[in-house]
Short mmCIF file of C-alpha atoms in Angstrom, two decimals:
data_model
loop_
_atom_site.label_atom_id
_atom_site.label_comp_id
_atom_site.label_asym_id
_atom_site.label_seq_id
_atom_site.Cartn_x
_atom_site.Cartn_y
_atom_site.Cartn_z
CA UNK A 1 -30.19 -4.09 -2.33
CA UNK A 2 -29.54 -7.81 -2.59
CA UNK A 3 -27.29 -9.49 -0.36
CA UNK A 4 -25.57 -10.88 -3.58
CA UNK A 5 -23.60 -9.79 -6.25
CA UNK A 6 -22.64 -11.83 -9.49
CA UNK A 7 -19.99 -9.98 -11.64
CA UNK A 8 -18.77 -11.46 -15.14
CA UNK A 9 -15.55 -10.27 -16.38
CA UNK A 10 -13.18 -11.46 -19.71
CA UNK A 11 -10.08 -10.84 -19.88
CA UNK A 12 -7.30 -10.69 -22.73
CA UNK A 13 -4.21 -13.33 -22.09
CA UNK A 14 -2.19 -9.90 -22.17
CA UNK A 15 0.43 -9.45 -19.30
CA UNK A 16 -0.70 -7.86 -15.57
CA UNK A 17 -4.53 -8.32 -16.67
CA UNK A 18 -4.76 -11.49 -13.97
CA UNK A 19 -4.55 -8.13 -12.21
CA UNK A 20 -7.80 -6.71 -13.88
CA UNK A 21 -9.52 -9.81 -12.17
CA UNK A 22 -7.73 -9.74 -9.16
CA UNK A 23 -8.84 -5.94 -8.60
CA UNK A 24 -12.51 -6.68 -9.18
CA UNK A 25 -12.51 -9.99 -6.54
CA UNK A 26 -10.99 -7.79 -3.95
CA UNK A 27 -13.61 -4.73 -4.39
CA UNK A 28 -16.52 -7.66 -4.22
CA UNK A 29 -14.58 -8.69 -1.13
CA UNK A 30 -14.13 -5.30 0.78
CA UNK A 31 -17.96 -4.82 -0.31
CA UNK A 32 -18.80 -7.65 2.34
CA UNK A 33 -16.45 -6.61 4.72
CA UNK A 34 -14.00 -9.29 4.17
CA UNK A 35 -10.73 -8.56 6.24
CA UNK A 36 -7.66 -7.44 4.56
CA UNK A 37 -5.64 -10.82 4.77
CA UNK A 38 -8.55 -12.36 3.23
CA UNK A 39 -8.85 -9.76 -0.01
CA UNK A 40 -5.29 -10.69 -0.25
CA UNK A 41 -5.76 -14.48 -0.65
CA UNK A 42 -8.75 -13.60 -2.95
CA UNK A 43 -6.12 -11.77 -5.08
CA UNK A 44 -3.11 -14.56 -5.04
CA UNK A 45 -5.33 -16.99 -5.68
CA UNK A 46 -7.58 -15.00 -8.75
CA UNK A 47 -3.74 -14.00 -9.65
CA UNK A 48 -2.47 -17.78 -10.27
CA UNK A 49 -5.53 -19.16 -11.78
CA UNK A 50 -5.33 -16.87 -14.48
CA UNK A 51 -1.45 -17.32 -15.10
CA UNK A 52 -2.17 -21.00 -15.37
CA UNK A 53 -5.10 -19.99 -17.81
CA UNK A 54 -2.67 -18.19 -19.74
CA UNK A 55 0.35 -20.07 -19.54
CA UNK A 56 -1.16 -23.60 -20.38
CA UNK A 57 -4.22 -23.58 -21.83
CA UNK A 58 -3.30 -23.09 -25.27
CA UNK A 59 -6.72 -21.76 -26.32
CA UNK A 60 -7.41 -19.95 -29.39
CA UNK A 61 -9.57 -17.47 -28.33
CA UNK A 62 -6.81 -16.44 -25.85
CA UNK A 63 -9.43 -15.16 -22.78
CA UNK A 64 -9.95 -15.94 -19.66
CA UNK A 65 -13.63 -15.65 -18.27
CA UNK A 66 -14.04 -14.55 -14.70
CA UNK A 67 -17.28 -15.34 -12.83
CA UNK A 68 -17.50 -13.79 -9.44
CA UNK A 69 -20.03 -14.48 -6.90
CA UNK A 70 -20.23 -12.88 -3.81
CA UNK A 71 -23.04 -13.09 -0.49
CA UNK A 72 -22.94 -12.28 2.67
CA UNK A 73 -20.85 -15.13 3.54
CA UNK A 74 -18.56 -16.39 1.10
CA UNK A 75 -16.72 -15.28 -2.31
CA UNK A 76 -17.06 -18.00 -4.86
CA UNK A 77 -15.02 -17.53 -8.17
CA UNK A 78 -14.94 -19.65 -11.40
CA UNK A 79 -11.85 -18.89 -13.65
CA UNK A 80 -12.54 -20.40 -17.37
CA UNK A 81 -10.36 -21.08 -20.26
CA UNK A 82 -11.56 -22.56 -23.91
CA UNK A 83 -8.09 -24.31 -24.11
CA UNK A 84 -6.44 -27.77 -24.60
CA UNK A 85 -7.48 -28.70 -20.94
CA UNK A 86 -5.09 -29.79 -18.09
CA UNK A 87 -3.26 -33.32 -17.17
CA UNK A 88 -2.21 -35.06 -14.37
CA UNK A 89 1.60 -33.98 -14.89
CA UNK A 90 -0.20 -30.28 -14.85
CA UNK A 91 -2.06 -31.19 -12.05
CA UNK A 92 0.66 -32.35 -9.69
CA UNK A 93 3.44 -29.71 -11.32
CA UNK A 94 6.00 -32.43 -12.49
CA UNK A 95 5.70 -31.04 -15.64
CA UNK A 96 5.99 -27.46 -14.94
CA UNK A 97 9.59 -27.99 -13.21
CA UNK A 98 12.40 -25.54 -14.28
CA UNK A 99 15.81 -27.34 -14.02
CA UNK A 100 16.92 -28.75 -11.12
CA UNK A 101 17.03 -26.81 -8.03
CA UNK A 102 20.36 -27.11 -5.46
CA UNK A 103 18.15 -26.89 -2.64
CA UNK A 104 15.14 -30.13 -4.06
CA UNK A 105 11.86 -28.83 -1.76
CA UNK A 106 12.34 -25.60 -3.21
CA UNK A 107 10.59 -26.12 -6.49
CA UNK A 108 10.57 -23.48 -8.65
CA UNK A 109 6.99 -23.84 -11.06
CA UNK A 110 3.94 -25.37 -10.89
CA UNK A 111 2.76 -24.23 -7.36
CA UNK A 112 0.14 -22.06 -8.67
CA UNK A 113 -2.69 -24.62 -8.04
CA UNK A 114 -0.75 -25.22 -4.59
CA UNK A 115 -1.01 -21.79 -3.69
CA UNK A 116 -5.03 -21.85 -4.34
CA UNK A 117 -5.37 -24.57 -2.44
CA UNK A 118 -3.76 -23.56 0.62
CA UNK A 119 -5.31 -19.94 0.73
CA UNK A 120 -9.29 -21.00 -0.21
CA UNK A 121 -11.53 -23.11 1.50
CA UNK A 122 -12.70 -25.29 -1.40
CA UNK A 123 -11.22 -25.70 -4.77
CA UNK A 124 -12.59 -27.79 -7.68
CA UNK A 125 -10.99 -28.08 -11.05
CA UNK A 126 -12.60 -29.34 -14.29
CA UNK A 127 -11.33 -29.89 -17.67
CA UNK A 128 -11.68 -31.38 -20.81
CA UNK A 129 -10.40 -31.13 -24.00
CA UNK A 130 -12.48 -27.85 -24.34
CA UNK A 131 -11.17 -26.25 -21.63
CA UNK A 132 -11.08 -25.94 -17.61
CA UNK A 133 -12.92 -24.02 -14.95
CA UNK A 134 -10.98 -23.52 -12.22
CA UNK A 135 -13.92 -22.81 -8.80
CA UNK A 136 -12.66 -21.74 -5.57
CA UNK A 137 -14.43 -20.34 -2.41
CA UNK A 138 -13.70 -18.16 0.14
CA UNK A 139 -15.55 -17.90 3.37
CA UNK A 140 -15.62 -15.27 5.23
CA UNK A 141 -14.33 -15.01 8.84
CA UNK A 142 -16.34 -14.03 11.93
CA UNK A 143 -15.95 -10.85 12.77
CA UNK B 1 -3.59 -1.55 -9.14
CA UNK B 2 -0.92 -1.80 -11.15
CA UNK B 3 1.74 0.08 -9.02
CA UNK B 4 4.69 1.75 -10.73
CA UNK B 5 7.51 -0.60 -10.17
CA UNK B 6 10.81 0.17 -9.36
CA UNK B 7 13.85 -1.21 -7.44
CA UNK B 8 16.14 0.71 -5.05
CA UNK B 9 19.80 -0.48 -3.58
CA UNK B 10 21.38 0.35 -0.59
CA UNK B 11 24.66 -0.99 -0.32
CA UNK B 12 26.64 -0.89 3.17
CA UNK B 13 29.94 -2.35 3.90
CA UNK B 14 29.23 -5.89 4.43
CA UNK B 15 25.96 -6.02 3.09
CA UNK B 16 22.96 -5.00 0.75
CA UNK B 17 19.26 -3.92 1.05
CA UNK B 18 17.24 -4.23 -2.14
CA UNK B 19 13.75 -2.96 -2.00
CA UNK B 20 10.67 -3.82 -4.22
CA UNK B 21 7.97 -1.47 -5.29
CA UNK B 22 5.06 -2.78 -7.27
CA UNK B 23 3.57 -5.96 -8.54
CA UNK B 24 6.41 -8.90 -8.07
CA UNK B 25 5.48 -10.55 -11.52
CA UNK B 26 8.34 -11.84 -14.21
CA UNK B 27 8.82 -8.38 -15.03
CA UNK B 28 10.01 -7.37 -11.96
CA UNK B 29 11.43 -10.12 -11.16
CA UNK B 30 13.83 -10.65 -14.49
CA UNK B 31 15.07 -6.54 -12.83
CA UNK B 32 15.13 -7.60 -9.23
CA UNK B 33 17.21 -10.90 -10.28
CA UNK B 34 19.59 -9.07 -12.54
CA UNK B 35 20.26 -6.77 -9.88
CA UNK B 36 20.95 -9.69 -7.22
CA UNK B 37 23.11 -10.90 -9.67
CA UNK B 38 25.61 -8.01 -9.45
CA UNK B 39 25.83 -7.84 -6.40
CA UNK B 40 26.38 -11.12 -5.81
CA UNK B 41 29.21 -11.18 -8.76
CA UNK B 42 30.92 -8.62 -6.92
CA UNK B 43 31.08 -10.31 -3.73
CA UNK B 44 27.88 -9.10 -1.84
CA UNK B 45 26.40 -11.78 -0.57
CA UNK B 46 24.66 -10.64 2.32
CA UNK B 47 21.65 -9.14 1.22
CA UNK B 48 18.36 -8.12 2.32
CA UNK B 49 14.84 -8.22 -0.02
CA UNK B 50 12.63 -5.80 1.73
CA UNK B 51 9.20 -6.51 0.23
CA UNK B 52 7.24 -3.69 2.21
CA UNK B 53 6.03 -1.52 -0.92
CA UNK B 54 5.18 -4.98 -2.54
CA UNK B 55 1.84 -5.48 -2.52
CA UNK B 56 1.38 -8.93 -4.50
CA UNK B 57 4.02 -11.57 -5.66
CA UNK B 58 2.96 -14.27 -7.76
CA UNK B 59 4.25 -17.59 -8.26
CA UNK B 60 6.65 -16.05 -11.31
CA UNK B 61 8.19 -13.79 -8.82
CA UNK B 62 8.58 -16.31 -5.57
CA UNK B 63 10.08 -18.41 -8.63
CA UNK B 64 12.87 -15.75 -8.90
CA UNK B 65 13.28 -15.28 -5.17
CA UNK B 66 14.33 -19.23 -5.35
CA UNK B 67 16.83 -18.35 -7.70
CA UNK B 68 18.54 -15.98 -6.02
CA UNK B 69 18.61 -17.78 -2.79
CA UNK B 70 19.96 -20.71 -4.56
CA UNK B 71 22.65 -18.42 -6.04
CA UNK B 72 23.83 -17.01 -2.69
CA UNK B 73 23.90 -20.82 -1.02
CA UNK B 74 26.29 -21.81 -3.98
CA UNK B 75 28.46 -18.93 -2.47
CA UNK B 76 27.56 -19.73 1.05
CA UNK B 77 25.65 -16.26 1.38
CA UNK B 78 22.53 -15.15 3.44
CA UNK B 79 19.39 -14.08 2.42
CA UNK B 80 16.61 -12.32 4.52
CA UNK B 81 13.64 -11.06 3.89
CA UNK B 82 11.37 -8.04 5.44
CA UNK B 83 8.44 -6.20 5.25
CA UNK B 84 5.78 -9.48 3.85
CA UNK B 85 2.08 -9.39 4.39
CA UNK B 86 0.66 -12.42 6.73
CA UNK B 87 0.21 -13.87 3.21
CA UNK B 88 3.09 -13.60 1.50
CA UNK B 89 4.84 -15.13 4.90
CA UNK B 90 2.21 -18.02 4.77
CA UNK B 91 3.33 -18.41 1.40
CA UNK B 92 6.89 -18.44 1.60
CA UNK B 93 6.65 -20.67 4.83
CA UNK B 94 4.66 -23.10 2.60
CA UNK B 95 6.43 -22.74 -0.74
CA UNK B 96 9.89 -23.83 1.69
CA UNK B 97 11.85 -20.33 0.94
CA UNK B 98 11.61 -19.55 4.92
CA UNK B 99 14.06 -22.58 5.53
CA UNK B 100 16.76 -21.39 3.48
CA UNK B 101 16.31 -17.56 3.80
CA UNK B 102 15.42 -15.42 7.09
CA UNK B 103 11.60 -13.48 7.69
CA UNK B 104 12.16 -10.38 9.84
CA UNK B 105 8.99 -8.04 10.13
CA UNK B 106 11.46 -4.58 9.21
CA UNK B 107 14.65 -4.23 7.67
CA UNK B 108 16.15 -3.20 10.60
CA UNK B 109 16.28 -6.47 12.03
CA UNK B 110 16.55 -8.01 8.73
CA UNK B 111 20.19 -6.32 8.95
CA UNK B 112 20.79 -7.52 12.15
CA UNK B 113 20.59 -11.25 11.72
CA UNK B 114 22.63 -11.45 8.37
#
């Protein structure tokens, strides 16, 4: 049996189907023996990549494609939309800001791409005005 | 995956647990801040979120968390939370809701420091 795995998955922009993905990194996860905290960042971050797919992209085809590529070593995933792309102001959340919060550090949107940063170990984002591929990898810890 | 969701209330004297079961998405969230609400309009404002039986929260959900905390500081309330994962406590500690609300590892003690 190889030592890796590539899985490609579409998805609807329907609600709780970021979940769909989410399921599938964290089985390619536990398959390598990934620890649990780990299949849980895999999941967040799968999670908010897709929401922003959904939420912002604007595409027309309204799917998200899911490529998922795993070794003995690492979890790479590439989340794609065929939408509008993204902008700075996207990018940085200042767009994405509900109304003013009483407490000002406690923003309330726009930390999805935050969130993927913190939990992965590299994250690169491209877009255009065809679209955007969200990549992030996960190492995995020594046992 | 996609856990049955549901939202259970125990209110004491001086204070209130709500616990979380499922996937803490907008759906969820939209019932778990409605039920805040109440409480909070009828003078609770000592609650408890126990998150054990919550297996994922997205950014929607952490979203609605911030509202609620920012709904009991206008009334000078406290807000603690129990029962997170190592990630969703990374992620609240990052996201700033541990400054304004307390993380106890069980509801027990959750109660205790309200």
């Amino acid at each position: 049996m190889s030592n890796e795995h590539k899985v490609l998955l579409t998805i609807p922009m329907y609600p709780d189907m970021e979940l769909a993905a989410a399921k599938t990194g964290s089985v390619l996860a536990e398959l390598k023996d990934f620890n649990e905290e780990a299949v849980e960042e895999i999941q967040l971050a799968i999670i908010e990549s897709c929401i922003n797919a959904s939420e912002h992209s604007q595409s027309e085809d309204k799917e998200v494609h899911i490529q998922f590529l795993v070794t003995d070593d690492q979890l790479e995933v590439k989340i794609t939309d065929r939408g509008v792309g993204i902008t700075t102001d996207t990018l940085d959340g200042t767009r994405l800001l509900g109304r003013p919060s009483v407490h000002p550090d406690l923003r309330k949107r726009g930390r999805g791409l935050q969130i993927i940063r913190a939990l992965m170990d590299e994250v690169v984002i491209e877009s255009s005005p065809n679209g955007t591929t969200v990549s992030f990898t996960k190492k995995k810890s020594p046992q | 995956m996609l856990d049955k969701f549901d939202i259970q209330i125990r209110e004491a004297k001086e204070h209130a647990v709500i616990e979380t079961t499922g996937y803490l998405n907008d759906a969820l969230g939209e019932q778990l801040s409605k039920k805040a609400q109440e409480l909070i309009q009828n003078g609770c404002t000592q609650l408890v979120i126990n998150l054990e039986k919550t297996t994922l929260i997205n950014s929607i959900g952490i979203s609605i968390l911030i509202e609620i905390i920012e709904a009991l500081s206008e009334r000078e309330g406290t807000l603690n939370f129990c029962g997170l994962s190592a990630t969703q406590e990374r992620t609240f500690r990052m996201m700033a809701l541990a400054k304004y609300a307390g993380i106890f590892p069980d509801e027990e003690s959750a109660i205790a420091n309200l």
